[in-house]
mmCIF file of C-alpha atoms and ligand atoms in Angstrom:
data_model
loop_
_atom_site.group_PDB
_atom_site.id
_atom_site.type_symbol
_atom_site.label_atom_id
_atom_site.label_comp_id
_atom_site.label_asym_id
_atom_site.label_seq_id
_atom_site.Cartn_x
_atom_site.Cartn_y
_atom_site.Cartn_z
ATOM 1 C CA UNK A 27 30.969 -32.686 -36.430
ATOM 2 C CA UNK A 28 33.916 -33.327 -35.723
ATOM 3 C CA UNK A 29 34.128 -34.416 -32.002
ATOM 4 C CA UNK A 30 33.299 -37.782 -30.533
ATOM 5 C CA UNK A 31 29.876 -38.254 -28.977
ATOM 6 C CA UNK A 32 30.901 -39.385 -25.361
ATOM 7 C CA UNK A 33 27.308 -40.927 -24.572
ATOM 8 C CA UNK A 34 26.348 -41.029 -21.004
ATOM 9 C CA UNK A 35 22.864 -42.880 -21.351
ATOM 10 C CA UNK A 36 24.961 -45.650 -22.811
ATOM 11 C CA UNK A 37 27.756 -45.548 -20.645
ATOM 12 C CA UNK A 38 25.265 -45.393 -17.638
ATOM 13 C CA UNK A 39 23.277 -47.994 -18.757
ATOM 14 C CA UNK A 40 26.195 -50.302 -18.502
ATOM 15 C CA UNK A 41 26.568 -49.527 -15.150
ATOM 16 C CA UNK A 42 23.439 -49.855 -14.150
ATOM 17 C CA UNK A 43 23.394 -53.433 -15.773
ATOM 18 C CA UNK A 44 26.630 -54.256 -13.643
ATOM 19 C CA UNK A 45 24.378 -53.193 -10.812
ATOM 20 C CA UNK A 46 21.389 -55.037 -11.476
ATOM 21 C CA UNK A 47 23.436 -58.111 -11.875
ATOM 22 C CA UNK A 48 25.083 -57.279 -8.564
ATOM 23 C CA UNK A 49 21.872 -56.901 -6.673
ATOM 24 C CA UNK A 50 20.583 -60.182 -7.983
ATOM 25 C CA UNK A 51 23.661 -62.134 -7.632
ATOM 26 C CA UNK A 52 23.284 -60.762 -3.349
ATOM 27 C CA UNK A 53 19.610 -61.773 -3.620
ATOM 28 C CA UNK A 54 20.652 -64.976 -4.398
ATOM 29 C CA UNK A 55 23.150 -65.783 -1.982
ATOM 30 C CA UNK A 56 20.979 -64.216 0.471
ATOM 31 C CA UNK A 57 22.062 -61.185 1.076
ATOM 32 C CA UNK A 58 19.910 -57.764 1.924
ATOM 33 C CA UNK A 59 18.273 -56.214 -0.869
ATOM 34 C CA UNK A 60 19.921 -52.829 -0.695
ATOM 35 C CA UNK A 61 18.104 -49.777 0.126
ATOM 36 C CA UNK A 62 17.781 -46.622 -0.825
ATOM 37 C CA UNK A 63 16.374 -43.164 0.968
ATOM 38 C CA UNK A 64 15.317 -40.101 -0.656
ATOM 39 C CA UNK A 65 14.135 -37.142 1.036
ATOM 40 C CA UNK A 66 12.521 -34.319 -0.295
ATOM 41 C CA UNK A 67 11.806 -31.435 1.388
ATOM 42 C CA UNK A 68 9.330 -29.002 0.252
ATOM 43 C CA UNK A 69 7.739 -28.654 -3.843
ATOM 44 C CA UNK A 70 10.491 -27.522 -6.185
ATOM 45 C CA UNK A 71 9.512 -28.946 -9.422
ATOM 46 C CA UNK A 72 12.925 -29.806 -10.568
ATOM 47 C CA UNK A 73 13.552 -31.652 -7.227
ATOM 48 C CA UNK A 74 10.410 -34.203 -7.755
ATOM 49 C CA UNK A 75 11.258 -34.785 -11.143
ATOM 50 C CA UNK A 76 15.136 -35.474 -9.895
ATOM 51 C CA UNK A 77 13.872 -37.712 -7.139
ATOM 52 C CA UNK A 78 11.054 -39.827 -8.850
ATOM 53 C CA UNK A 79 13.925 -40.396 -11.717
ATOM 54 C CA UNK A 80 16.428 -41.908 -8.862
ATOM 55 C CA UNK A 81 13.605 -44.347 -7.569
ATOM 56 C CA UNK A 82 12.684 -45.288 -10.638
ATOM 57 C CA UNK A 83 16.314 -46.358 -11.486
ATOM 58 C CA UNK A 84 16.380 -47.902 -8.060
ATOM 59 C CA UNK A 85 13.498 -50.277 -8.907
ATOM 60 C CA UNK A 86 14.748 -51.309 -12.267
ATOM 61 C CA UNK A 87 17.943 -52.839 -11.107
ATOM 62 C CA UNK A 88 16.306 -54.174 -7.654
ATOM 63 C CA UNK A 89 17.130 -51.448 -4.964
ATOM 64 C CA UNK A 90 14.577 -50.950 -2.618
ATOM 65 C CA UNK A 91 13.635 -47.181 -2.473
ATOM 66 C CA UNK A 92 11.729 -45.799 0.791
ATOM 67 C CA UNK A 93 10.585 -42.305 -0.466
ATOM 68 C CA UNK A 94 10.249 -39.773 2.510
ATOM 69 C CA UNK A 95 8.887 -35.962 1.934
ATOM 70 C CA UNK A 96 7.960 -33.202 4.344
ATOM 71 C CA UNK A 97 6.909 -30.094 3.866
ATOM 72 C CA UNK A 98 8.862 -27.076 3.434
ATOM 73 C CA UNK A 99 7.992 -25.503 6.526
ATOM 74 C CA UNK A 100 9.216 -28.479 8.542
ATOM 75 C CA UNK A 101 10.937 -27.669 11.289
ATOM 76 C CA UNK A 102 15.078 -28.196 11.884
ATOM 77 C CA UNK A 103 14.520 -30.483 14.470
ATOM 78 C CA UNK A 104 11.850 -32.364 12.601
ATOM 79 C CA UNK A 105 14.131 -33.020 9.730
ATOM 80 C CA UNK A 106 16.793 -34.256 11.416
ATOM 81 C CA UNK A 107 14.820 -36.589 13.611
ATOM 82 C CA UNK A 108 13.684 -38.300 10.763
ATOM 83 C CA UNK A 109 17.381 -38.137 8.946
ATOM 84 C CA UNK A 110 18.425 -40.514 12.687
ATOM 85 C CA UNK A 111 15.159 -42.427 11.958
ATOM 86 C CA UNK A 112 17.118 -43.490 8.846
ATOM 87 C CA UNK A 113 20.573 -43.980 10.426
ATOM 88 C CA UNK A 114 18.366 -46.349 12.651
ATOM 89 C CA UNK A 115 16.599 -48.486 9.775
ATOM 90 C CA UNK A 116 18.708 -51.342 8.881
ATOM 91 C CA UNK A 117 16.888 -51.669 5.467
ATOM 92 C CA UNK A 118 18.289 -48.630 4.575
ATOM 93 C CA UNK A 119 21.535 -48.682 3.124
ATOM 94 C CA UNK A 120 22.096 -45.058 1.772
ATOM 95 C CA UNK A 121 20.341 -41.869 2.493
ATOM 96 C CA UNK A 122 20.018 -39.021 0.156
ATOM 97 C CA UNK A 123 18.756 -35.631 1.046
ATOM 98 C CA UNK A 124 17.424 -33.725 -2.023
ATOM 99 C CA UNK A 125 19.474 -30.162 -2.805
ATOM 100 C CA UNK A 126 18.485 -27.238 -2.739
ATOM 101 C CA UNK A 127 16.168 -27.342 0.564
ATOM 102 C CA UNK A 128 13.959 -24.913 1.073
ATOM 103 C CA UNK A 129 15.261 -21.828 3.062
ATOM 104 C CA UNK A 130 15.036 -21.812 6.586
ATOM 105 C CA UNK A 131 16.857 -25.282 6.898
ATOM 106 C CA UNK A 132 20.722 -25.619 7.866
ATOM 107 C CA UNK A 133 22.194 -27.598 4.893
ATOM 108 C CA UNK A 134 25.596 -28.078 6.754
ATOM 109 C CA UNK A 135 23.741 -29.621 10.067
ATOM 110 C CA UNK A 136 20.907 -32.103 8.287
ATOM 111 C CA UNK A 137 24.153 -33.648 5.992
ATOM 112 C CA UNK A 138 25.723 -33.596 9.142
ATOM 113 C CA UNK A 139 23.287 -35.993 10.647
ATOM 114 C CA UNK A 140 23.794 -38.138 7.936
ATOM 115 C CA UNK A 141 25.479 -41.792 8.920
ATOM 116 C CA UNK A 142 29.073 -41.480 7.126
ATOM 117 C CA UNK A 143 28.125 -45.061 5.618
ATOM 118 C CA UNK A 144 25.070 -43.915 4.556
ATOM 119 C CA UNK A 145 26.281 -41.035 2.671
ATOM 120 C CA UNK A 146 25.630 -42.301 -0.605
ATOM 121 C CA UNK A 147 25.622 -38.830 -2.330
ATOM 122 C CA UNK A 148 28.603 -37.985 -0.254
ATOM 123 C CA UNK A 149 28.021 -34.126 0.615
ATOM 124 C CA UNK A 150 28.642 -35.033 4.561
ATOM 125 C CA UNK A 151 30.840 -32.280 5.702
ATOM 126 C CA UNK A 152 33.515 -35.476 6.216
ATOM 127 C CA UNK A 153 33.546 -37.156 3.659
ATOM 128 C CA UNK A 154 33.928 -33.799 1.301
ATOM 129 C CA UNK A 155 36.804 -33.015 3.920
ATOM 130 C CA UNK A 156 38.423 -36.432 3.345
ATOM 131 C CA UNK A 157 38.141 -35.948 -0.683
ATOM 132 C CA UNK A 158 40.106 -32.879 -0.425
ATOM 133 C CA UNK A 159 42.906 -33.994 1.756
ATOM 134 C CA UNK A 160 45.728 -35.936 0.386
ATOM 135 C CA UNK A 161 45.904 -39.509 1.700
ATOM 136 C CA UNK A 162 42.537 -39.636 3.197
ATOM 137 C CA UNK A 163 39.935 -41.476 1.257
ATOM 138 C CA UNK A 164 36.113 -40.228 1.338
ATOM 139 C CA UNK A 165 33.222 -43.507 2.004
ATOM 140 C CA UNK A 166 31.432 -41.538 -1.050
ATOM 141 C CA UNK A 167 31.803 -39.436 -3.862
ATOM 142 C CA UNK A 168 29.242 -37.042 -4.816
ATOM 143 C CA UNK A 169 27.889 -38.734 -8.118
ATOM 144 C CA UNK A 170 27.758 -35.800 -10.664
ATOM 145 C CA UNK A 171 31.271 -35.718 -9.845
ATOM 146 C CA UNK A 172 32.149 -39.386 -10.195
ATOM 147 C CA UNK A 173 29.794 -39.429 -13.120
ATOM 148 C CA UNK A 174 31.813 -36.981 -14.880
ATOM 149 C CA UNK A 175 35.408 -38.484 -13.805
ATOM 150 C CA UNK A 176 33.744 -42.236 -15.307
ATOM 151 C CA UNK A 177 33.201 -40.364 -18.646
ATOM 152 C CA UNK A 178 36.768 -38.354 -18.574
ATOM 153 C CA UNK A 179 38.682 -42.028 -17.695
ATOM 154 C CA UNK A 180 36.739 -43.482 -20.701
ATOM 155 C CA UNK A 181 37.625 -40.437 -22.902
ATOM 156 C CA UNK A 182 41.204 -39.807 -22.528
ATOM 157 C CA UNK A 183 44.436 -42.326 -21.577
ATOM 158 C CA UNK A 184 45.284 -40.503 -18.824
ATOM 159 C CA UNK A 185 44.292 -37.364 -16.777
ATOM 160 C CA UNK A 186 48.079 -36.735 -15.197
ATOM 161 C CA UNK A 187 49.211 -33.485 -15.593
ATOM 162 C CA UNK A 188 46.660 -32.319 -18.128
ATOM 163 C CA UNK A 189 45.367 -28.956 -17.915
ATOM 164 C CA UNK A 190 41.852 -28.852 -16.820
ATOM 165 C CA UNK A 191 39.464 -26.141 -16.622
ATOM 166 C CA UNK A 192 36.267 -26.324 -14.076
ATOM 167 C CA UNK A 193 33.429 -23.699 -14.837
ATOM 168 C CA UNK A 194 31.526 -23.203 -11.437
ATOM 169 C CA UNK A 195 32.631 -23.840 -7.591
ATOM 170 C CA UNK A 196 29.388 -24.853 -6.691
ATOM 171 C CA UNK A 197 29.253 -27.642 -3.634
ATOM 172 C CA UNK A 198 27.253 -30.384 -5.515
ATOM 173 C CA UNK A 199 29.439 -30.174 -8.887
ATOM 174 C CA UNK A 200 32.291 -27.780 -9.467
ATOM 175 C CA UNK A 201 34.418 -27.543 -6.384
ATOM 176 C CA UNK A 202 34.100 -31.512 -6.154
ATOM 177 C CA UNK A 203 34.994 -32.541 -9.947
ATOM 178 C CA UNK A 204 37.801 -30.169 -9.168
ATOM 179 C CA UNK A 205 39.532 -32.158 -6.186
ATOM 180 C CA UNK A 206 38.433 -35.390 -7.853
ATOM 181 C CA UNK A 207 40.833 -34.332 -10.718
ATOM 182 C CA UNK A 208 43.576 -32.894 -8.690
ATOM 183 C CA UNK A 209 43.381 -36.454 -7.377
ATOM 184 C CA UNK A 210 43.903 -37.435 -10.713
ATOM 185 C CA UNK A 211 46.876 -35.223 -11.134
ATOM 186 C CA UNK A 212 45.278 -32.990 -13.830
ATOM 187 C CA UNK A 213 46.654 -29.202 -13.181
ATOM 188 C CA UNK A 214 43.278 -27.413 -12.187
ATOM 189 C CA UNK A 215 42.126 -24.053 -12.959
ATOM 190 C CA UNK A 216 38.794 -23.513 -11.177
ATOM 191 C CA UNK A 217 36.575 -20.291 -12.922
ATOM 192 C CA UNK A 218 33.697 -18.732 -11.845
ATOM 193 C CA UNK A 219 31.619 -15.434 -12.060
ATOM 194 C CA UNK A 220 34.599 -12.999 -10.993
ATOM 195 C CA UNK A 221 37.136 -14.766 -13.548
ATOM 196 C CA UNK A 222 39.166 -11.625 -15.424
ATOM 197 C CA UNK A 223 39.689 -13.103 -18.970
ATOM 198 C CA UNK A 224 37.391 -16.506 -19.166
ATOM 199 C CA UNK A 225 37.383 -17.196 -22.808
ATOM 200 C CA UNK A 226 41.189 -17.277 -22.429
ATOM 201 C CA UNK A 227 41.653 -19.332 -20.147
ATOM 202 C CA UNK A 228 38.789 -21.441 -21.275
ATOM 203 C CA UNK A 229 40.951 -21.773 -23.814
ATOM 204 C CA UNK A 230 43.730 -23.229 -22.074
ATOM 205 C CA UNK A 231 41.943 -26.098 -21.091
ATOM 206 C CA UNK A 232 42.842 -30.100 -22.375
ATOM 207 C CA UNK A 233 39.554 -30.983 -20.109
ATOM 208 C CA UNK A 234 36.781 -28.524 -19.886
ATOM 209 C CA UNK A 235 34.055 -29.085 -17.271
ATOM 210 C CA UNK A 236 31.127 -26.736 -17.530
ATOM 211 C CA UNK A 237 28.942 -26.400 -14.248
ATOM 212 C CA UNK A 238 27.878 -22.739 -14.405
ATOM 213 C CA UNK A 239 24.492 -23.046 -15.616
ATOM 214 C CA UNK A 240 24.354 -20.247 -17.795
ATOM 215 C CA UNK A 241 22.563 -22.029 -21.147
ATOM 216 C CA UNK A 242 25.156 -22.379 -23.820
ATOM 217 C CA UNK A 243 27.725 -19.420 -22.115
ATOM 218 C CA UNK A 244 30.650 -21.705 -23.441
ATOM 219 C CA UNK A 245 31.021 -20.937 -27.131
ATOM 220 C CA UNK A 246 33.224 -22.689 -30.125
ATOM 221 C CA UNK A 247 35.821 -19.490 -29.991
ATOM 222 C CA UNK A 248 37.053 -20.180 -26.259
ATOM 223 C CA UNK A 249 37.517 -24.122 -27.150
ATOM 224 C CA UNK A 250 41.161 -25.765 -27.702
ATOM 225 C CA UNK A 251 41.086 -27.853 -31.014
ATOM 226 C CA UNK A 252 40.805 -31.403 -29.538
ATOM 227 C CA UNK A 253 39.778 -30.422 -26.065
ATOM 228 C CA UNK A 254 37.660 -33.126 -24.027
ATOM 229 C CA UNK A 255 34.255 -31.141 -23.029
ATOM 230 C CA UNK A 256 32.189 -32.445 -20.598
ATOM 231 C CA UNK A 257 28.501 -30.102 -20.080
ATOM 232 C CA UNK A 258 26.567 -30.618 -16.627
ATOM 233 C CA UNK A 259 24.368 -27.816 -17.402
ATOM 234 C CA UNK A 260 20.625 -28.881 -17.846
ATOM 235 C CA UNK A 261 19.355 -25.148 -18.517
ATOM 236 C CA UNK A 262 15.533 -24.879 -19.968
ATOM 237 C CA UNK A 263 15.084 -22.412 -23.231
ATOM 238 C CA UNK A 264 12.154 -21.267 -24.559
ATOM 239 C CA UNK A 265 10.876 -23.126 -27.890
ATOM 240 C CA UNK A 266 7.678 -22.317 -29.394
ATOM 241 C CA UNK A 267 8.598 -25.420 -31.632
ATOM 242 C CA UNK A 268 8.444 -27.800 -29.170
ATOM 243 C CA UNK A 269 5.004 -29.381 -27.093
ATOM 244 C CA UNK A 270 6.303 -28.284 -23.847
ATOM 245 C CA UNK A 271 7.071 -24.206 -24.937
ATOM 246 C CA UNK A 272 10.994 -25.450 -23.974
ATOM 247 C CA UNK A 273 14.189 -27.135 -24.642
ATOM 248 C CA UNK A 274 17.150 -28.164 -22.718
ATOM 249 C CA UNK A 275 20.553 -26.983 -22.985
ATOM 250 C CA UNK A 276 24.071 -27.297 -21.585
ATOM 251 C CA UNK A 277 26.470 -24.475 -20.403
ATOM 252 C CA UNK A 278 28.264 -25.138 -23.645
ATOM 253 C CA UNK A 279 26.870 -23.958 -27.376
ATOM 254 C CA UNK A 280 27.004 -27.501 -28.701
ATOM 255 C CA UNK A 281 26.535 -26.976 -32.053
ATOM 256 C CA UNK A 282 29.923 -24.594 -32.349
ATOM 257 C CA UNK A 283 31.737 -26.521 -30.057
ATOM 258 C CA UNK A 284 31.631 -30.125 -31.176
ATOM 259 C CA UNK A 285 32.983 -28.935 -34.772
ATOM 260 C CA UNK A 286 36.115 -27.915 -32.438
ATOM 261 C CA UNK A 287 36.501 -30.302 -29.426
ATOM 262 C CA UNK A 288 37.859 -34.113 -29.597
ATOM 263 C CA UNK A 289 35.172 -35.697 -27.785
ATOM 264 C CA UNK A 290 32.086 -33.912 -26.318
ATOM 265 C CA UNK A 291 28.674 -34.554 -23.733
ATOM 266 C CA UNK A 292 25.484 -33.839 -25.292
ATOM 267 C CA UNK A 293 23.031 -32.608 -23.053
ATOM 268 C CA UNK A 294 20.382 -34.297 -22.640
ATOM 269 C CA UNK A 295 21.995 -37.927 -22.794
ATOM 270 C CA UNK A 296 25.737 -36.951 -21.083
ATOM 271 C CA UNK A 297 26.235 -36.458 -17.772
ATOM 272 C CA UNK A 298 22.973 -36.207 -16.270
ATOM 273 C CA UNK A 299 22.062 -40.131 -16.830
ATOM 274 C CA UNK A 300 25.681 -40.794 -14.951
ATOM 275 C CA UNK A 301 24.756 -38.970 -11.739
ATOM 276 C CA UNK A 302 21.715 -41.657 -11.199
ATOM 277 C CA UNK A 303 24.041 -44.643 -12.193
ATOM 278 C CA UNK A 304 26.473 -43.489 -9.975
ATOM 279 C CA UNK A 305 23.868 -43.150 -6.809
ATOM 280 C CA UNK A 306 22.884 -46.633 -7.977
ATOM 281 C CA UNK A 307 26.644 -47.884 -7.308
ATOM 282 C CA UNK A 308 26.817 -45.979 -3.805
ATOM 283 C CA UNK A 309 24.162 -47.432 -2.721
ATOM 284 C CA UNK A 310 24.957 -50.948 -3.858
ATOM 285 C CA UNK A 311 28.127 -50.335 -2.452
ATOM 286 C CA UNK A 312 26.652 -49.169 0.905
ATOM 287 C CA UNK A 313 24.980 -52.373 1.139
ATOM 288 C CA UNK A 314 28.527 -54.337 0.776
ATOM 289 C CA UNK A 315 30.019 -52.580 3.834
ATOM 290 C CA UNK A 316 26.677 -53.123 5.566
ATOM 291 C CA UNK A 317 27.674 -56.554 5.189
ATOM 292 C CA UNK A 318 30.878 -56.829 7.430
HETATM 293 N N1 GUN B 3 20.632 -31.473 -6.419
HETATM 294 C C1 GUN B 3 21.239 -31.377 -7.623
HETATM 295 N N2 GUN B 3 22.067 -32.434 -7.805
HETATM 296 C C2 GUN B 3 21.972 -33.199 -6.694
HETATM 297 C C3 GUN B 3 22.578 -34.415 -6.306
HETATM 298 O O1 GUN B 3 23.392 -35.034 -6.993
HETATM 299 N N3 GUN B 3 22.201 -34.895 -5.086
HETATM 300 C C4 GUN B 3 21.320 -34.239 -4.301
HETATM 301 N N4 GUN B 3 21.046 -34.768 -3.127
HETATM 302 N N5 GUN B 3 20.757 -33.110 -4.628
HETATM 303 C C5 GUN B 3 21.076 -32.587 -5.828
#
């Protein structure tokens, strides 16, 4: 191996210790304890797991969660009743509506409900508007996103003028890490399913961000010697080997490409332990501006 291990359980759990210390230090000087709602809507799997992890952070640095779920043949109307129900509740600081929803629902409309300054997971059409205009500042940044941009600032001296390569234009990940680093002055190249040529100009990249979720699509051969590679995939592969029949994986084959890249995100342990410390901070910070 040659890379450097960029850990994000250790990196997050830093954070989250900042938080915790945070929340106690308002309990103390007797300010609200802040809050935290999660809304799931409907049974995916991967969506229960995702939320019970976020209010089980949420409890072990002292953030209040108030779970909400609904059924996935709620009604448009129902769901954003309850979404103003929350706007409404002072003891909640920062709202988070659980992605994908089931089908049927309009995405665009329930963020849209959203209070701005409870938009701790920042998808409200504005405050995705304001990140990709130049001199307007979004409340929130989605916190895959600001997870990955933490781990990128810890990795590297600067971002300016670097060549970075996003994998995936999806909403929640790849078209926001990509204005959060034009932001940062990086020179971005944004791929996806339709780019002519990818290992090449995978190859290109100083930065790689991988957010395709295609298990282990990004090989050693398309990796610049040195290259910073950061992996959001979490993609499940079948392993007889293991008790549960699977294993996880990033986009990126890690074993190849950490004998070629300068620093790399393992996956399970990179980025995916950010995006919860991150929600943590939004919502911490969402209790601050409550405060004025
Ligand atoms: N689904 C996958 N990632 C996320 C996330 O960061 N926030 C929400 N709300 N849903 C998601």
């Amino acid at each position: 191996m040659t890379a450097q291990l960029i850990d994000g359980t250790a990196i997050a759990e830093q954070i989250r210790a900042g938080v915790a210390a945070d929340v106690k230090a308002r309990k103390e000087a007797g300010k609200s304890i802040p809050g935290l709602a999660t809304v799931l809507i409907g049974e995916n799997p991967a969506s229960q797991v995702y939320v019970r992890s976020k209010q089980k952070a949420c409890a072990e640095v002292g953030i209040q969660s108030f779970g909400q779920t609904l059924p996935a043949t709620v009604s448009q109307a129902e769901a954003e009743a309850l979404i103003k129900e929350l706007n409404d509740n002072p003891a909640v600081n920062g709202i988070l509506v659980q992605l994908p929803l089931p089908k049927g629902l309009d995405e665009e409309r329930i963020l849209n409900t959203i209070r701005l300054d409870k938009d701790v997971d920042g998808f409200h059409p504005v405050n995705i508007g304001r990140l990709a205009q130049k001199g307007r500042d979004p409340l929130f940044v989605p916190c895959t996103p600001s997870g990955v941009m933490y781990m990128l600032e810890k990795s590297l001296p600067s971002l300016e003028g670097v060549n970075a390569v996003v994998l995936g234009r999806s909403n929640i990940v790849g078209m926001p890490v990509a204005l959060l680093l034009v932001r940062a002055n990086a020179t971005v190249t944004i791929c996806h399913s339709r780019t002519h040529n990818l290992p090449d100009v995978v190859r290109s990249a100083d930065v790689l961000v991988a957010a395709v979720g295609k298990a282990e699509m990004v090989r050693g051969s398309w990796v610049k010697p040195g290259a910073v590679v950061i992996d959001v995939g979490i993609n499940r592969v079948e392993d007889a080997t293991r008790p549960r029949g699977y294993r996880l994986v990033g986009d990126v084959a890690f074993d190849e490409v950490k004998e070629v890249a300068g620093a790399i995100t393992p996956v399970p342990g990179g980025v995916g332990p950010m995006t919860i410390a991150m929600l943590l901070k939004n919502t911490l910070a969402a209790a601050e501006m409550s405060d004025k």
